[in-house]
XYZ file of C-alpha atoms in Angstrom:
325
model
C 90.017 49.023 -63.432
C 86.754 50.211 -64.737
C 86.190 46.910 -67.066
C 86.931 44.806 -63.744
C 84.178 47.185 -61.470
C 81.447 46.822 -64.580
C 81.602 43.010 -64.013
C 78.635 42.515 -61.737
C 76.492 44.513 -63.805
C 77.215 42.780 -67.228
C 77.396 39.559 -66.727
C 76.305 37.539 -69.697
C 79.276 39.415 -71.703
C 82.036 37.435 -73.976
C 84.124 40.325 -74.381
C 84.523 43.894 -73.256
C 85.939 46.192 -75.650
C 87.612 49.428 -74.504
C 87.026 52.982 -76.091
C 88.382 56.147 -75.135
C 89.285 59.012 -77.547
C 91.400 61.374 -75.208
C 94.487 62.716 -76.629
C 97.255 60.711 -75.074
C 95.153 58.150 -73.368
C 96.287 54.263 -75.173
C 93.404 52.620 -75.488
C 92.443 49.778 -78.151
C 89.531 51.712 -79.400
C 89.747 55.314 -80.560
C 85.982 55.286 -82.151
C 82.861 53.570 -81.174
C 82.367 52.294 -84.860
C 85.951 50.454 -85.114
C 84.673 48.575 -81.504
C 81.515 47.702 -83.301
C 82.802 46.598 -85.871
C 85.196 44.073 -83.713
C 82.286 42.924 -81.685
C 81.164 39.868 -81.723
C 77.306 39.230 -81.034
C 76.664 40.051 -77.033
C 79.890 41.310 -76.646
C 79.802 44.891 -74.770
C 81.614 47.990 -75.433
C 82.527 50.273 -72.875
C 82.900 53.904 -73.619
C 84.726 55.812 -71.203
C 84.317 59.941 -70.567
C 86.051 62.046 -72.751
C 86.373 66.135 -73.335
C 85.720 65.344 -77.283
C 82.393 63.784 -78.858
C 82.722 60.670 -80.196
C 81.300 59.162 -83.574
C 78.047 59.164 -84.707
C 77.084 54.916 -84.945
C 75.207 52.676 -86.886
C 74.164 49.370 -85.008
C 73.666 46.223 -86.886
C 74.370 43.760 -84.401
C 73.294 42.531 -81.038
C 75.946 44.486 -78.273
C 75.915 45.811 -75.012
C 76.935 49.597 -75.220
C 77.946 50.982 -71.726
C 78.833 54.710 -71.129
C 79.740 56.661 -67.328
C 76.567 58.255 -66.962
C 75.448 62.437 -68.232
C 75.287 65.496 -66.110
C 78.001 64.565 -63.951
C 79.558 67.832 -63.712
C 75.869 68.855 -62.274
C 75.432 65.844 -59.987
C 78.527 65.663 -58.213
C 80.644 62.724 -56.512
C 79.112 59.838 -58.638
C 81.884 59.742 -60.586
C 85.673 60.062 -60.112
C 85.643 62.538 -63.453
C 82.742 64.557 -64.255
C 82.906 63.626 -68.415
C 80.415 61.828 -70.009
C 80.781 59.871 -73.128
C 78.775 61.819 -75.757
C 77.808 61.651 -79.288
C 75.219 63.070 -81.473
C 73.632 60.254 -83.814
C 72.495 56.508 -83.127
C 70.853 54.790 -86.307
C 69.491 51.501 -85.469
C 69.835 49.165 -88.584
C 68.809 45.313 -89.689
C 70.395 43.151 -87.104
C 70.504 45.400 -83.824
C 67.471 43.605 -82.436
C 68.146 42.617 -78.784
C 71.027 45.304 -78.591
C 71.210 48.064 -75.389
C 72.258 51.267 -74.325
C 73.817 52.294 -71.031
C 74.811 55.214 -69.526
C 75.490 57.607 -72.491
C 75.164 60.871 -73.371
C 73.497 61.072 -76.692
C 73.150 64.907 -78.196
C 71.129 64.429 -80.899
C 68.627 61.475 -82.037
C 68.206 57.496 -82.124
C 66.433 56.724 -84.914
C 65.094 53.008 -86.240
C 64.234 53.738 -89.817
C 61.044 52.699 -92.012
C 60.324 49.031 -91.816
C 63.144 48.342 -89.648
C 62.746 45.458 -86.681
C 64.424 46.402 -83.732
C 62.714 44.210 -81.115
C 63.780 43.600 -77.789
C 65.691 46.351 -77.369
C 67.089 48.074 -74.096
C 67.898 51.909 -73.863
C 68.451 52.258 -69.938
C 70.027 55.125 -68.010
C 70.968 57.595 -71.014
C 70.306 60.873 -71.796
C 68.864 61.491 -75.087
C 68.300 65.093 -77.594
C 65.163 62.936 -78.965
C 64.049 59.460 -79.854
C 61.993 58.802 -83.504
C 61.151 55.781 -83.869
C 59.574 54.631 -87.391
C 60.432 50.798 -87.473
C 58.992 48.019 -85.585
C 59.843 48.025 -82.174
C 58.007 45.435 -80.059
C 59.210 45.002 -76.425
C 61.573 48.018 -76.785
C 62.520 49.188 -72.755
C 63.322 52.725 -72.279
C 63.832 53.345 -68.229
C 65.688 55.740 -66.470
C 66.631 57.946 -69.528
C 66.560 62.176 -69.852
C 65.086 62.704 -73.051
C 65.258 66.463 -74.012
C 62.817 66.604 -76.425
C 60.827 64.476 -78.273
C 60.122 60.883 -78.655
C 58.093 59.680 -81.257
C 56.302 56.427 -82.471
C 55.316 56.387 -86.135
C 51.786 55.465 -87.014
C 53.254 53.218 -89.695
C 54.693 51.049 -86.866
C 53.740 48.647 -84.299
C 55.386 48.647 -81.166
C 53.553 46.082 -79.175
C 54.998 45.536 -76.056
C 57.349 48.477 -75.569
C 57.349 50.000 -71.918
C 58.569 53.323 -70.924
C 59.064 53.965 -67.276
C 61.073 56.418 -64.776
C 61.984 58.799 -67.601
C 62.095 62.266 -68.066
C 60.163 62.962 -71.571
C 60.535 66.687 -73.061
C 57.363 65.171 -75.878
C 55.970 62.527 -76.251
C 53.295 60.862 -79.556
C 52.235 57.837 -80.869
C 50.717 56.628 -84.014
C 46.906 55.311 -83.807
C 47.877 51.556 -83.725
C 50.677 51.247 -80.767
C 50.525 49.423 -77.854
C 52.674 51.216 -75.552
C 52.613 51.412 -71.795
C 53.922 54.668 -70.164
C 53.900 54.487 -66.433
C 55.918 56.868 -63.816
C 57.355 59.255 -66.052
C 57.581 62.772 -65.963
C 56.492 64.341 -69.220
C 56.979 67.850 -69.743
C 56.116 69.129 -72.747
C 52.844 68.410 -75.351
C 51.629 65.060 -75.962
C 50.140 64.327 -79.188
C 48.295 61.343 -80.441
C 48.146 58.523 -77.510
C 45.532 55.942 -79.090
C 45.750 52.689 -77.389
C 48.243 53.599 -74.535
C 48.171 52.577 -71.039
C 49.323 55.793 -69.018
C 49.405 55.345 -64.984
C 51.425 57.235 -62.502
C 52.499 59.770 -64.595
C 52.950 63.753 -64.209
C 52.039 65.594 -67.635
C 53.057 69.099 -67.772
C 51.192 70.050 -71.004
C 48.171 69.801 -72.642
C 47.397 66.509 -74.701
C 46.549 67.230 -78.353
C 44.968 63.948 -79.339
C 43.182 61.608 -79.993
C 43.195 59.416 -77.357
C 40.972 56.541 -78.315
C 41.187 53.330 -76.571
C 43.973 54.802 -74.604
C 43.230 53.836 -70.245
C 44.433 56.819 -68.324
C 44.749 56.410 -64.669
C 46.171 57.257 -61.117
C 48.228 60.262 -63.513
C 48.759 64.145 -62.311
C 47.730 67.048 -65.301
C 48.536 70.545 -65.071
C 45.408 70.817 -67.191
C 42.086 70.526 -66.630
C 39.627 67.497 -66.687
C 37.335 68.981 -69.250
C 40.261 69.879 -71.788
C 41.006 66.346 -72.271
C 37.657 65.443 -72.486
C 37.585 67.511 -75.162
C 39.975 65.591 -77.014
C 38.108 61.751 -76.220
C 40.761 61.159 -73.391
C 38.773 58.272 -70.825
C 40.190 60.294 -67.643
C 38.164 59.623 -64.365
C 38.623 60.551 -60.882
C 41.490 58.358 -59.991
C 43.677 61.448 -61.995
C 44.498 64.788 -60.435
C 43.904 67.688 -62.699
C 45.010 71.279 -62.659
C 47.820 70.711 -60.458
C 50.749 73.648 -60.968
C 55.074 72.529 -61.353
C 55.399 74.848 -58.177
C 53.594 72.691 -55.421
C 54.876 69.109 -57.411
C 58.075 69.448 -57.411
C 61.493 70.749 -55.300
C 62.824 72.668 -58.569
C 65.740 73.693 -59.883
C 66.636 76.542 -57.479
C 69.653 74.927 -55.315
C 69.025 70.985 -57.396
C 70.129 69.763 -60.879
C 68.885 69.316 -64.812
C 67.738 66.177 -63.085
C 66.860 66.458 -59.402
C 64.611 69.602 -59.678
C 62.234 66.548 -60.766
C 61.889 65.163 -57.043
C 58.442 65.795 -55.469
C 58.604 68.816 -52.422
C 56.802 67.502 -49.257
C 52.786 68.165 -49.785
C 53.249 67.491 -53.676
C 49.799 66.236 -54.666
C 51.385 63.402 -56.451
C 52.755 61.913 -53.333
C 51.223 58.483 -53.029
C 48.456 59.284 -55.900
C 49.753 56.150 -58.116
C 47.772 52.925 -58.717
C 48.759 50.886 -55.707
C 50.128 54.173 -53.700
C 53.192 54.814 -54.875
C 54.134 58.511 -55.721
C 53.860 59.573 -59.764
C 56.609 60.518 -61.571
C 60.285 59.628 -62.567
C 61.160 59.046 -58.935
C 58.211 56.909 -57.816
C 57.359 52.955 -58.338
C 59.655 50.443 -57.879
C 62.781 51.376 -59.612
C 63.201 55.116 -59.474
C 64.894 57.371 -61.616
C 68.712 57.503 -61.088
C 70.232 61.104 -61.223
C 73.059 60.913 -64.344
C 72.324 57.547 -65.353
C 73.678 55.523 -62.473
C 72.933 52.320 -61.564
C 71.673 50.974 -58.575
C 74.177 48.255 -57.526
C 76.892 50.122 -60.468
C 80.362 49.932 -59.119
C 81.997 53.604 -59.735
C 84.944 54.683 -59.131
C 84.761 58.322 -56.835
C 88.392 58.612 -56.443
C 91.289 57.941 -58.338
C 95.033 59.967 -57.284
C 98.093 59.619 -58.706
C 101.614 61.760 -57.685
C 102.208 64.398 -60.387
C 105.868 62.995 -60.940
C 108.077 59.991 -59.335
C 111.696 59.293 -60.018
C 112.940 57.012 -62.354
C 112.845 53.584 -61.211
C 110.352 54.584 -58.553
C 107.558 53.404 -57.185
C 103.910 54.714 -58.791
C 101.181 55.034 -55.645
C 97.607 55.062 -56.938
C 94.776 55.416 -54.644
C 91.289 54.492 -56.042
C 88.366 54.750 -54.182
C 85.244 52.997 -55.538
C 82.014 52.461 -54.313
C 78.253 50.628 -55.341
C 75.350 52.907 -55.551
């Protein structure tokens, strides 16, 4: 059922291939690495929720990785079962240019090693431990995602082109020759170097460390104040908010989730403060932040009940509810 729902959200597949590791569950794949290694270039796999981690992965070739979502025992009724598919370790490789990530729950790091090209790459909708990346990674998307805590773009690198938006980021640095635009995130711990960034419609949490040169700052909210990033050579002008505190931004976690303490409370400062109006943060601009990763327009199964027993040579009833978020 679940490979025929994912249809109108992967469409330019030539295969799905199925993995599930739960003990007694017959499915073709028991590990992500045998389906990767069956794949054939844009084929996708689909990793289903299950009460055990599954492998760590190495990707060296273009596929479509698709998971349930994260934090759905937190954020309830968006899925049927409240497992995610987790693992600890993605290493990006030679050959996993083009390649993207959907829906998973990922423990521990992605990492693109030293002099590795890993362009046009999509990580959408996932929840991350922390993201180095040390390669080349031009036009590299990351939307949508819960990153823990920290992502970071080598100085060695370029990563010209690469667009973060509508993510929760725990760190976040750069190396002094990026080109990386970071627009309606939510970043809430330290930033470190930021030289050459575009940053609009942002929330920062934390104070910046620096440098900052040639970075354009704009239409963002700081818990800091104006003169501390001066300090550092940060261009910030009066289109940014300064000295703003978590308590009047946001609703918080007191009766919301890991994710959806993140939405602004009515008479948050950030409330129409971006660029062209919109509100700042994860949850603003024109494709919000999803709470666990799903979709908008992702078929998901809500419901799915089956009778505990039936006698032999009877009839099986299954009742599946599914809907599109």
């Amino acid at each position: 059922l679940l490979p025929l729902l994912l249809c109108s959200i992967l469409t330019q597949a030539q295969n799905i291939l199925r993995v599930n590791n739960n003990v007694g569950v017959d499915a073709p794949y028991t590990t992500i690495s045998a389906a990767i290694t069956a794949a054939g270039i844009n084929d996708i796999i689909m990793v289903e929720g299950s009460i055990l981690a599954y492998d760590n992965i190495t990707i060296s070739k273009k596929v479509t990785i698709v998971g349930p979502g994260y934090f759905l025992s937190e954020n309830l009724n968006l899925q049927a079962s409240p497992t995610s598919a987790s693992l600890s370790l993605v290493s990006l490789s030679a050959g996993s240019a083009g390649s993207s990530f959907y829906g998973l729950n990922i423990t521990g790091n992605i990492g693109l090693g030293d002099n590795v090209p890993a362009n046009n790459m999509t990580v959408s909708n996932c929840r991350i431990g922390a993201l180095t990346l040390s390669g080349d990674a031009n036009n590299f998307f990351i939307s949508g995602c819960y990153i823990t805590n920290s992502i970071i773009f080598s100085n060695l690198s370029q990563f010209t082109g690469t667009i973060l938006h509508n993510n929760y980021l725990g760190v976040f640095a750069t190396g002094g020759s990026n080109l990386i635009t970071l627009t309606q995130n939510v970043v809430g711990g330290n930033v470190g170097q930021v030289s050459n960034c575009d940053m609009q419609n942002n929330i920062f949490m934390a104070g910046f460390a620096g440098p900052a040169n040639g970075a354009i700052i704009k239409n963002n909210v700081f818990t800091v104040t104006q003169a501390s990033l001066a300090s550092i050579g940060a261009p910030v002008d009066n289109t940014n908010i300064f000295s703003a505190t978590a308590a009047n931004l946001f609703l918080g976690l007191t009766g919301n989730t890991t994710d959806t303490q993140w939405r602004l409370k009515a008479g948050s400062p950030a409330i129409g403060a971006g660029i062209s109006g919109e509100d700042c943060g994860m949850y603003g601009g024109a494709t919000p932040y999803r709470p666990s990763g799903i979709q908008s327009g992702q078929p998901t199964i809500n419901s799915f009940t089956t009778p505990s027993s039936i006698p032999k040579n009877g009839t099986l009833n299954v009742k599946v509810s599914a809907k599109v978020n």
